[in-house]
Each structure stands twice: as structure tokens, then as C-alpha cells.
CSV table of C-alpha atoms in Angstrom, one decimal:
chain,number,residue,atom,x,y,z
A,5,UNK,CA,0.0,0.0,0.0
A,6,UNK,CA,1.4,3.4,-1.4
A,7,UNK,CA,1.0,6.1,0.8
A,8,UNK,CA,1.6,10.2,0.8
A,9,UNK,CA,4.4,11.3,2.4
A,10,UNK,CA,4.8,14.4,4.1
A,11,UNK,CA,7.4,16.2,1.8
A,12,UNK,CA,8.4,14.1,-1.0
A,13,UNK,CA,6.5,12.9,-3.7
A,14,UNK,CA,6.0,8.9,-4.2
A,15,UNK,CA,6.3,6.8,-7.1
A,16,UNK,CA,3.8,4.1,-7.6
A,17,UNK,CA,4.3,0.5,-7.2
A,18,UNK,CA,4.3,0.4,-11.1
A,19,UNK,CA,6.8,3.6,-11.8
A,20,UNK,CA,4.1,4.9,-13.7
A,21,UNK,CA,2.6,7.5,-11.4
A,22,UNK,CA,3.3,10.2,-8.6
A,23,UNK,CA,2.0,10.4,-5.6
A,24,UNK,CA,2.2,14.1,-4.4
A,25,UNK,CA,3.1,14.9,-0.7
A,26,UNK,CA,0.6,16.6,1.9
A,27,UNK,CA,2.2,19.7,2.0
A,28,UNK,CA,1.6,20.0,-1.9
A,29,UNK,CA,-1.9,20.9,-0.8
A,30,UNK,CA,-2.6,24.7,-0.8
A,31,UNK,CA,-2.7,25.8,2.7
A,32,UNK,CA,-1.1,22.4,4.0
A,33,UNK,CA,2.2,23.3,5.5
A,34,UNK,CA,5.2,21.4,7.0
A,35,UNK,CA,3.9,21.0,9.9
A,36,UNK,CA,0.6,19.2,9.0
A,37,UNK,CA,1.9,17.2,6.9
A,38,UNK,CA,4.1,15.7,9.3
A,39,UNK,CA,1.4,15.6,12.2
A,40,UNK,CA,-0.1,13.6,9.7
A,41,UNK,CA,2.5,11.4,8.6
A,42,UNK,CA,3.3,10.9,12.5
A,43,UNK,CA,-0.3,9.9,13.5
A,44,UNK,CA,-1.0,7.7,10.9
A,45,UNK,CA,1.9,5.4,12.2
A,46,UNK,CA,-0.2,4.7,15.5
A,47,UNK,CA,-2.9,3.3,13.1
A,48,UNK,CA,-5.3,3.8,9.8
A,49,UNK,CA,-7.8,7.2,10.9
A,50,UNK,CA,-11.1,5.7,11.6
A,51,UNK,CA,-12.8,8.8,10.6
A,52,UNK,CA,-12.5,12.6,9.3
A,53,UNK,CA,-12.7,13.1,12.8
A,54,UNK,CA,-9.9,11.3,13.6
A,55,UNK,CA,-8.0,12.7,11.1
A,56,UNK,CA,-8.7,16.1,12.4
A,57,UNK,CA,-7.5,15.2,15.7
A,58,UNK,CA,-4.8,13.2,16.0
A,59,UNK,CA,-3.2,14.9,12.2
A,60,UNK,CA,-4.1,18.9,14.0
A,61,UNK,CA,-5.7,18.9,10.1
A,62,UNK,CA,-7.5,22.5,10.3
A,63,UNK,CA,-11.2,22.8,8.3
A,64,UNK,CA,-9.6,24.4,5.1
A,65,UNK,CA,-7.7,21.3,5.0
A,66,UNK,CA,-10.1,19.0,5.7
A,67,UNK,CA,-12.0,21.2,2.8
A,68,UNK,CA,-9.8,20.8,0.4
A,69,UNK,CA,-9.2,16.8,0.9
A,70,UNK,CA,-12.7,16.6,0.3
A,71,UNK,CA,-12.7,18.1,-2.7
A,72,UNK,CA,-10.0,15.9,-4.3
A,73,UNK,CA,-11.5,13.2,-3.2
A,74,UNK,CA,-9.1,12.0,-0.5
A,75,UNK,CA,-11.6,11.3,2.2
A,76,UNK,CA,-14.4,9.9,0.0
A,77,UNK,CA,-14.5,7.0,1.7
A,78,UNK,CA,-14.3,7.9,5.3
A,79,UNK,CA,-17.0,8.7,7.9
A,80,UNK,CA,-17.6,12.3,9.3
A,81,UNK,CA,-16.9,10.8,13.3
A,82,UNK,CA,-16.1,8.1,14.7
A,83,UNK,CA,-19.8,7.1,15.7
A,84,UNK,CA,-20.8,3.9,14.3
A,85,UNK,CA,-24.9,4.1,13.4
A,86,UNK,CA,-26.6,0.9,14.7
A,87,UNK,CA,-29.9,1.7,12.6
């Protein structure tokens, strides 16, 4: 599993791709990107929630993850609905 890095950018599995880092992202700096980095080595985020906490991600982050996509397949919180 290929995964952003902080800084750098990542070449695919296949060497036909790029994977750009976190501080690419407008209004991503250093420092989030390697809160993020950091927390994602004590486990997978669970959540956008998660990811907001333990990655100190700020709302125009989280804003403009979602609209490349990145967090299409995450929940809002870490609440699981039982109906």
C-alpha cells in the first residue's frame, strides 16, 4: 500500500505514477503534513474526525481533501450508526 508522504512525492508500485506529498496541498504546511505522517503510524484514521484530531488537520484542509476526493470513503466521526 502506497501512501503520501509528508514532503516528498511517491512513485507508484508500477513507476508509472506520482504520488504528491501533503504539504503539496494549498494551505497544507510542513507542519501538518508531518502531524499527519506521525499519526498515521499509531494506526489507519477511523474517521474525518480522527484525522482532524490526532493529524491537528484545520477545516480548510479538511476542505480541500474533500474536494480531491481524498476522504471519499471515510465517515464524518467516529460514531458507528446501529440503525
Amino acid at each position: 500500500e502506497i501512501k503520501s508522504d509528508g514532503k516528498n512525492f511517491v512513485i507508484t508500485e508500477d513507476q508509472k505514477g506520482l504520488i504528491i506529498p501533503f504539504r503539496a496541498l494549498d494551505g497544507l504546511g510542513d507542519n501538518v503534513a508531518a502531524a499527519i505522517v506521525k499519526a498515521r503510524k499509531g494506526g489507519p484514521f477511523l474517521s474525518i474526525e480522527d484525522l482532524r484530531e490526532r493529524g491537528k488537520v484545520n477545516t480548510s484542509s479538511l476542505d480541500k481533501l474533500r474536494e480531491l476526493g481524498c476522504l471519499d470513503n471515510m465517515n464524518e466521526s467516529n460514531q458507528l450508526s446501529l440503525f
